[in-house]
Amino acid sequence: MDPNHMISASATSGSDFGGSVFAHVVQAPEDPILGVTVAYNKDPSPVKLNLGVGAYRTEEGKPLVLNVVRRAEQLLVNDRSRVKEYLPIVGLAEFNKLSAKLMFGADSPAIQERRVTTVQCLSGTGSLRVGAEFLARHHHQRTIYIPQPTWGNHGKIFTLAGLSVKTYRYYDPATRGLNFQGLLEDLSLAPSGAIVLLHACAHNPTGVDPTLQQWEQIRQLIRSKGLLPFFDSAYQGFASGSLDADAQSVRMFVADGGECLAAQSYAKNMGLYGERVGALSIVCKTADVASRVESQVKLVIRPMFSNPPIHGASIVAIILKNRDMYNEWTVELKAMADRIISMRQQLFDALRARGTPGDWSHIIKQIGMFTFTGLNTAQVAFMTKEYHVYMTSDGRISMAGLSSKTVPHLADAIHAAVTRAI
């Protein structure tokens, strides 16, 4: 048979090559957080301000690469013995060991008793997803309670992993603080064995954290109900400037001998956003259980991304194991945290100086990268249209995107929104 005839015959049979098998696919909406940056980038205004994405900026509004990170990278580049071979499924062993130590404390009995299994994952998002997949396969209760509100990706991560997502009250719009009674009531009604997502510190998006006394009450309730805590630690050291202080909530739960999960990210506290460096730790009752849990976590990771990338984890390992570099990191980390705290104070002072209606003290009471301003959707839209200020529609602003130069512009925008917008 003429091969040309075969080709033409097959071209006319089956699907029409003129069309697309994906023609039915509809345009998806922009990610509510990343979409803010897309809109910001299209705006030609010279006074535009992006307070949407949670990434640290210098006083000059520029991305920051920590000096200690540059030093670590230089050491990696100069080490001719380094190769680009695959890591094991669980990642870089040294990174995992040091990450667990950073989260749980150098003297943690759980680490000494080998009850912790830690695996390297793709930043905080990947750590949450791996943990969620593991729980969907191996935990008897497949319901997870997440705070209302929480980071927009949480619900999607847990739902796609096969867990049933419910919420517990967290934020009180009236006080712009913690709805502690609502939190306790909702968790007390959760079924035994349910998973509870907890922000280790610097709650995103509200910036509202429980006090240590409140954490202790939460711990007692969770343990008495047989609930399983799953911590998301995206900001260790970035909230208060102290690595130990920001890990206290997690360590309280580990100290009681109970089980828990913790997802770690080095995006914020080492500025390694694009390196996607994170870890998932699962604290178990015994070393034997931890070993078996790790074997099953490997079965989750293998078909998902096979094994994690080596470069970012190597940077973290170098910094955490070298005392001088670790100390240098803590100084740079505190400087970032202190600058954000300073931005809070400056914004609060600027609003007070303008006589902006309302009580804005929550700006200095909240902690971490984000402030939940209390502005409504209409006010946010007004600020974007009239003042070219970009933020998520729920009124969350990234304090790290502010500088002394841009605080007056933001204060003017908020004042106008509160006095003129609906």
PDB file of C-alpha atoms in Angstrom, residues 151-344:
ATOM      1  CA  TRP A 151      -3.432  30.135  54.130  1.00  0.00           C
ATOM      2  CA  GLY A 152      -5.411  29.705  50.904  1.00  0.00           C
ATOM      3  CA  ASN A 153      -3.472  26.620  49.818  1.00  0.00           C
ATOM      4  CA  HIS A 154      -4.149  24.552  52.952  1.00  0.00           C
ATOM      5  CA  GLY A 155      -7.656  23.420  52.024  1.00  0.00           C
ATOM      6  CA  LYS A 156      -6.615  22.476  48.491  1.00  0.00           C
ATOM      7  CA  ILE A 157      -3.562  20.499  49.640  1.00  0.00           C
ATOM      8  CA  PHE A 158      -5.509  18.377  52.126  1.00  0.00           C
ATOM      9  CA  THR A 159      -8.559  17.889  49.899  1.00  0.00           C
ATOM     10  CA  LEU A 160      -6.478  16.706  46.932  1.00  0.00           C
ATOM     11  CA  ALA A 161      -4.591  14.317  49.215  1.00  0.00           C
ATOM     12  CA  GLY A 162      -7.896  12.665  50.095  1.00  0.00           C
ATOM     13  CA  LEU A 163      -8.671  14.167  53.483  1.00  0.00           C
ATOM     14  CA  SER A 164     -12.004  15.673  54.478  1.00  0.00           C
ATOM     15  CA  VAL A 165     -11.469  19.329  55.431  1.00  0.00           C
ATOM     16  CA  LYS A 166     -13.422  21.073  58.186  1.00  0.00           C
ATOM     17  CA  THR A 167     -12.713  24.398  59.890  1.00  0.00           C
ATOM     18  CA  TYR A 168     -12.449  25.637  63.446  1.00  0.00           C
ATOM     19  CA  ARG A 169     -12.984  29.219  64.526  1.00  0.00           C
ATOM     20  CA  TYR A 170      -9.757  31.166  64.895  1.00  0.00           C
ATOM     21  CA  TYR A 171      -9.994  34.871  64.064  1.00  0.00           C
ATOM     22  CA  ASP A 172     -12.392  37.310  65.710  1.00  0.00           C
ATOM     23  CA  PRO A 173     -13.161  40.208  63.321  1.00  0.00           C
ATOM     24  CA  ALA A 174     -14.595  42.272  66.189  1.00  0.00           C
ATOM     25  CA  THR A 175     -11.349  42.299  68.196  1.00  0.00           C
ATOM     26  CA  ARG A 176      -9.058  41.544  65.236  1.00  0.00           C
ATOM     27  CA  GLY A 177      -7.555  38.985  67.595  1.00  0.00           C
ATOM     28  CA  LEU A 178      -7.979  35.323  68.504  1.00  0.00           C
ATOM     29  CA  ASN A 179     -11.424  33.788  68.961  1.00  0.00           C
ATOM     30  CA  PHE A 180     -10.073  31.517  71.672  1.00  0.00           C
ATOM     31  CA  GLN A 181     -13.414  30.321  73.032  1.00  0.00           C
ATOM     32  CA  GLY A 182     -14.655  29.505  69.542  1.00  0.00           C
ATOM     33  CA  LEU A 183     -11.445  27.573  68.861  1.00  0.00           C
ATOM     34  CA  LEU A 184     -11.804  25.496  72.029  1.00  0.00           C
ATOM     35  CA  GLU A 185     -15.509  24.816  71.411  1.00  0.00           C
ATOM     36  CA  ASP A 186     -14.981  23.668  67.822  1.00  0.00           C
ATOM     37  CA  LEU A 187     -12.028  21.414  68.648  1.00  0.00           C
ATOM     38  CA  SER A 188     -13.886  19.918  71.611  1.00  0.00           C
ATOM     39  CA  LEU A 189     -16.572  18.779  69.152  1.00  0.00           C
ATOM     40  CA  ALA A 190     -14.079  17.158  66.761  1.00  0.00           C
ATOM     41  CA  PRO A 191     -14.245  13.342  66.605  1.00  0.00           C
ATOM     42  CA  SER A 192     -11.508  11.389  68.342  1.00  0.00           C
ATOM     43  CA  GLY A 193      -8.487  10.915  66.096  1.00  0.00           C
ATOM     44  CA  ALA A 194      -9.237  13.910  63.864  1.00  0.00           C
ATOM     45  CA  ILE A 195      -6.201  15.814  62.592  1.00  0.00           C
ATOM     46  CA  VAL A 196      -5.791  19.471  63.593  1.00  0.00           C
ATOM     47  CA  LEU A 197      -3.705  21.860  61.520  1.00  0.00           C
ATOM     48  CA  LEU A 198      -1.897  24.398  63.706  1.00  0.00           C
ATOM     49  CA  HIS A 199       0.290  27.317  62.624  1.00  0.00           C
ATOM     50  CA  ALA A 200       3.436  27.027  64.753  1.00  0.00           C
ATOM     51  CA  CYS A 201       3.844  30.823  64.844  1.00  0.00           C
ATOM     52  CA  ALA A 202       2.992  33.957  62.841  1.00  0.00           C
ATOM     53  CA  HIS A 203      -0.428  32.720  61.717  1.00  0.00           C
ATOM     54  CA  ASN A 204      -1.061  33.355  58.024  1.00  0.00           C
ATOM     55  CA  PRO A 205      -3.044  35.437  57.105  1.00  0.00           C
ATOM     56  CA  THR A 206      -4.007  37.050  60.410  1.00  0.00           C
ATOM     57  CA  GLY A 207      -0.705  37.485  62.279  1.00  0.00           C
ATOM     58  CA  VAL A 208      -2.631  36.451  65.416  1.00  0.00           C
ATOM     59  CA  ASP A 209      -1.008  33.799  67.640  1.00  0.00           C
ATOM     60  CA  PRO A 210      -2.184  32.163  70.873  1.00  0.00           C
ATOM     61  CA  THR A 211      -0.264  33.058  74.037  1.00  0.00           C
ATOM     62  CA  LEU A 212       1.815  30.316  75.664  1.00  0.00           C
ATOM     63  CA  GLN A 213      -0.935  29.874  78.271  1.00  0.00           C
ATOM     64  CA  GLN A 214      -3.490  29.474  75.490  1.00  0.00           C
ATOM     65  CA  TRP A 215      -1.206  27.034  73.673  1.00  0.00           C
ATOM     66  CA  GLU A 216      -1.102  24.941  76.848  1.00  0.00           C
ATOM     67  CA  GLN A 217      -4.913  24.844  76.970  1.00  0.00           C
ATOM     68  CA  ILE A 218      -5.011  23.874  73.287  1.00  0.00           C
ATOM     69  CA  ARG A 219      -2.475  21.125  73.956  1.00  0.00           C
ATOM     70  CA  GLN A 220      -4.480  19.733  76.880  1.00  0.00           C
ATOM     71  CA  LEU A 221      -7.684  19.718  74.839  1.00  0.00           C
ATOM     72  CA  ILE A 222      -6.061  18.067  71.805  1.00  0.00           C
ATOM     73  CA  ARG A 223      -4.448  15.356  73.927  1.00  0.00           C
ATOM     74  CA  SER A 224      -7.564  14.705  76.017  1.00  0.00           C
ATOM     75  CA  LYS A 225      -9.646  14.320  72.846  1.00  0.00           C
ATOM     76  CA  GLY A 226      -7.064  12.085  71.138  1.00  0.00           C
ATOM     77  CA  LEU A 227      -6.649  14.523  68.238  1.00  0.00           C
ATOM     78  CA  LEU A 228      -3.527  14.513  66.042  1.00  0.00           C
ATOM     79  CA  PRO A 229      -1.697  17.858  65.714  1.00  0.00           C
ATOM     80  CA  PHE A 230      -0.121  18.759  62.368  1.00  0.00           C
ATOM     81  CA  PHE A 231       2.028  21.889  62.632  1.00  0.00           C
ATOM     82  CA  ASP A 232       2.806  24.167  59.720  1.00  0.00           C
ATOM     83  CA  SER A 233       6.022  26.007  60.587  1.00  0.00           C
ATOM     84  CA  ALA A 234       6.692  28.485  57.781  1.00  0.00           C
ATOM     85  CA  TYR A 235       8.187  31.293  59.879  1.00  0.00           C
ATOM     86  CA  GLN A 236      10.458  29.900  62.589  1.00  0.00           C
ATOM     87  CA  GLY A 237      12.692  32.779  63.729  1.00  0.00           C
ATOM     88  CA  PHE A 238      10.950  35.142  61.351  1.00  0.00           C
ATOM     89  CA  ALA A 239       8.125  36.048  63.726  1.00  0.00           C
ATOM     90  CA  SER A 240       9.889  37.126  66.919  1.00  0.00           C
ATOM     91  CA  GLY A 241      13.500  37.009  65.727  1.00  0.00           C
ATOM     92  CA  SER A 242      14.154  34.011  68.004  1.00  0.00           C
ATOM     93  CA  LEU A 243      14.308  30.489  66.572  1.00  0.00           C
ATOM     94  CA  ASP A 244      13.612  28.904  69.957  1.00  0.00           C
ATOM     95  CA  ALA A 245      10.731  31.211  70.886  1.00  0.00           C
ATOM     96  CA  ASP A 246       8.995  30.564  67.575  1.00  0.00           C
ATOM     97  CA  ALA A 247       9.234  26.784  68.069  1.00  0.00           C
ATOM     98  CA  GLN A 248       7.794  26.752  71.590  1.00  0.00           C
ATOM     99  CA  SER A 249       4.302  25.693  70.540  1.00  0.00           C
ATOM    100  CA  VAL A 250       5.628  22.626  68.706  1.00  0.00           C
ATOM    101  CA  ARG A 251       8.016  21.702  71.516  1.00  0.00           C
ATOM    102  CA  MET A 252       5.197  21.775  74.076  1.00  0.00           C
ATOM    103  CA  PHE A 253       3.411  19.038  72.132  1.00  0.00           C
ATOM    104  CA  VAL A 254       6.569  16.966  71.689  1.00  0.00           C
ATOM    105  CA  ALA A 255       7.491  17.269  75.381  1.00  0.00           C
ATOM    106  CA  ASP A 256       4.325  15.447  76.489  1.00  0.00           C
ATOM    107  CA  GLY A 257       5.398  12.285  74.667  1.00  0.00           C
ATOM    108  CA  GLY A 258       2.489  12.368  72.240  1.00  0.00           C
ATOM    109  CA  GLU A 259       2.601  12.075  68.489  1.00  0.00           C
ATOM    110  CA  CYS A 260       2.479  14.935  65.977  1.00  0.00           C
ATOM    111  CA  LEU A 261       3.576  16.068  62.517  1.00  0.00           C
ATOM    112  CA  ALA A 262       5.495  19.211  61.601  1.00  0.00           C
ATOM    113  CA  ALA A 263       6.074  20.751  58.178  1.00  0.00           C
ATOM    114  CA  GLN A 264       9.066  23.093  57.957  1.00  0.00           C
ATOM    115  CA  SER A 265       9.995  25.666  55.347  1.00  0.00           C
ATOM    116  CA  TYR A 266      13.250  27.580  54.844  1.00  0.00           C
ATOM    117  CA  ALA A 267      11.692  29.927  52.275  1.00  0.00           C
ATOM    118  CA  LYS A 268      11.217  32.847  54.649  1.00  0.00           C
ATOM    119  CA  ASN A 269      13.799  32.413  57.403  1.00  0.00           C
ATOM    120  CA  MET A 270      16.721  31.771  55.031  1.00  0.00           C
ATOM    121  CA  GLY A 271      15.253  33.598  52.039  1.00  0.00           C
ATOM    122  CA  LEU A 272      15.444  30.383  49.990  1.00  0.00           C
ATOM    123  CA  TYR A 273      12.039  30.862  48.348  1.00  0.00           C
ATOM    124  CA  GLY A 274      12.923  29.529  44.902  1.00  0.00           C
ATOM    125  CA  GLU A 275      15.123  26.692  46.183  1.00  0.00           C
ATOM    126  CA  ARG A 276      12.021  24.961  47.634  1.00  0.00           C
ATOM    127  CA  VAL A 277      13.686  23.636  50.777  1.00  0.00           C
ATOM    128  CA  GLY A 278      11.523  22.022  53.435  1.00  0.00           C
ATOM    129  CA  ALA A 279      11.165  19.050  55.742  1.00  0.00           C
ATOM    130  CA  LEU A 280       8.390  16.902  57.148  1.00  0.00           C
ATOM    131  CA  SER A 281       8.936  15.451  60.607  1.00  0.00           C
ATOM    132  CA  ILE A 282       6.671  12.841  62.165  1.00  0.00           C
ATOM    133  CA  VAL A 283       7.076  12.333  65.911  1.00  0.00           C
ATOM    134  CA  CYS A 284       6.088   8.807  66.947  1.00  0.00           C
ATOM    135  CA  LYS A 285       5.680   6.877  70.210  1.00  0.00           C
ATOM    136  CA  THR A 286       8.638   4.567  69.654  1.00  0.00           C
ATOM    137  CA  ALA A 287      11.702   4.236  67.428  1.00  0.00           C
ATOM    138  CA  ASP A 288      10.243   1.096  65.882  1.00  0.00           C
ATOM    139  CA  VAL A 289       7.053   2.927  64.852  1.00  0.00           C
ATOM    140  CA  ALA A 290       9.133   5.824  63.471  1.00  0.00           C
ATOM    141  CA  SER A 291      11.122   3.412  61.323  1.00  0.00           C
ATOM    142  CA  ARG A 292       7.990   1.836  59.872  1.00  0.00           C
ATOM    143  CA  VAL A 293       6.393   5.235  59.301  1.00  0.00           C
ATOM    144  CA  GLU A 294       9.468   6.369  57.351  1.00  0.00           C
ATOM    145  CA  SER A 295       9.269   3.286  55.134  1.00  0.00           C
ATOM    146  CA  GLN A 296       5.698   4.236  54.210  1.00  0.00           C
ATOM    147  CA  VAL A 297       6.487   7.943  53.708  1.00  0.00           C
ATOM    148  CA  LYS A 298       9.103   6.829  51.149  1.00  0.00           C
ATOM    149  CA  LEU A 299       6.327   5.044  49.263  1.00  0.00           C
ATOM    150  CA  VAL A 300       4.438   8.357  49.150  1.00  0.00           C
ATOM    151  CA  ILE A 301       7.437  10.343  47.891  1.00  0.00           C
ATOM    152  CA  ARG A 302       8.756   7.922  45.272  1.00  0.00           C
ATOM    153  CA  PRO A 303       5.874   8.242  42.760  1.00  0.00           C
ATOM    154  CA  MET A 304       5.356  11.923  43.622  1.00  0.00           C
ATOM    155  CA  PHE A 305       8.786  13.468  42.947  1.00  0.00           C
ATOM    156  CA  SER A 306      11.131  10.484  43.430  1.00  0.00           C
ATOM    157  CA  ASN A 307      13.684  12.411  45.514  1.00  0.00           C
ATOM    158  CA  PRO A 308      14.225  16.070  46.423  1.00  0.00           C
ATOM    159  CA  PRO A 309      16.726  18.603  44.982  1.00  0.00           C
ATOM    160  CA  ILE A 310      20.205  18.821  46.481  1.00  0.00           C
ATOM    161  CA  HIS A 311      21.329  22.447  46.225  1.00  0.00           C
ATOM    162  CA  GLY A 312      19.041  24.249  48.667  1.00  0.00           C
ATOM    163  CA  ALA A 313      19.250  21.509  51.284  1.00  0.00           C
ATOM    164  CA  SER A 314      23.057  21.638  51.080  1.00  0.00           C
ATOM    165  CA  ILE A 315      22.981  25.397  51.760  1.00  0.00           C
ATOM    166  CA  VAL A 316      20.812  24.855  54.841  1.00  0.00           C
ATOM    167  CA  ALA A 317      22.999  21.993  56.110  1.00  0.00           C
ATOM    168  CA  ILE A 318      26.196  24.060  55.810  1.00  0.00           C
ATOM    169  CA  ILE A 319      24.669  26.963  57.754  1.00  0.00           C
ATOM    170  CA  LEU A 320      23.100  24.832  60.486  1.00  0.00           C
ATOM    171  CA  LYS A 321      26.195  22.725  61.194  1.00  0.00           C
ATOM    172  CA  ASN A 322      28.766  25.559  61.254  1.00  0.00           C
ATOM    173  CA  ARG A 323      28.561  27.503  64.527  1.00  0.00           C
ATOM    174  CA  ASP A 324      29.888  30.766  63.076  1.00  0.00           C
ATOM    175  CA  MET A 325      27.576  30.636  60.086  1.00  0.00           C
ATOM    176  CA  TYR A 326      24.626  29.651  62.265  1.00  0.00           C
ATOM    177  CA  ASN A 327      25.280  32.656  64.499  1.00  0.00           C
ATOM    178  CA  GLU A 328      25.592  34.915  61.449  1.00  0.00           C
ATOM    179  CA  TRP A 329      22.261  33.566  60.199  1.00  0.00           C
ATOM    180  CA  THR A 330      20.503  34.307  63.497  1.00  0.00           C
ATOM    181  CA  VAL A 331      21.746  37.908  63.354  1.00  0.00           C
ATOM    182  CA  GLU A 332      20.485  38.376  59.780  1.00  0.00           C
ATOM    183  CA  LEU A 333      17.220  36.640  60.656  1.00  0.00           C
ATOM    184  CA  LYS A 334      16.636  38.928  63.637  1.00  0.00           C
ATOM    185  CA  ALA A 335      17.354  41.962  61.462  1.00  0.00           C
ATOM    186  CA  MET A 336      14.603  40.866  59.049  1.00  0.00           C
ATOM    187  CA  ALA A 337      12.147  40.247  61.894  1.00  0.00           C
ATOM    188  CA  ASP A 338      13.010  43.574  63.523  1.00  0.00           C
ATOM    189  CA  ARG A 339      12.471  45.475  60.266  1.00  0.00           C
ATOM    190  CA  ILE A 340       8.981  43.999  59.955  1.00  0.00           C
ATOM    191  CA  ILE A 341       8.208  44.903  63.580  1.00  0.00           C
ATOM    192  CA  SER A 342       9.427  48.446  62.825  1.00  0.00           C
ATOM    193  CA  MET A 343       7.114  48.650  59.781  1.00  0.00           C
ATOM    194  CA  ARG A 344       4.178  47.714  62.015  1.00  0.00           C
TER     195      ARG A 344
END
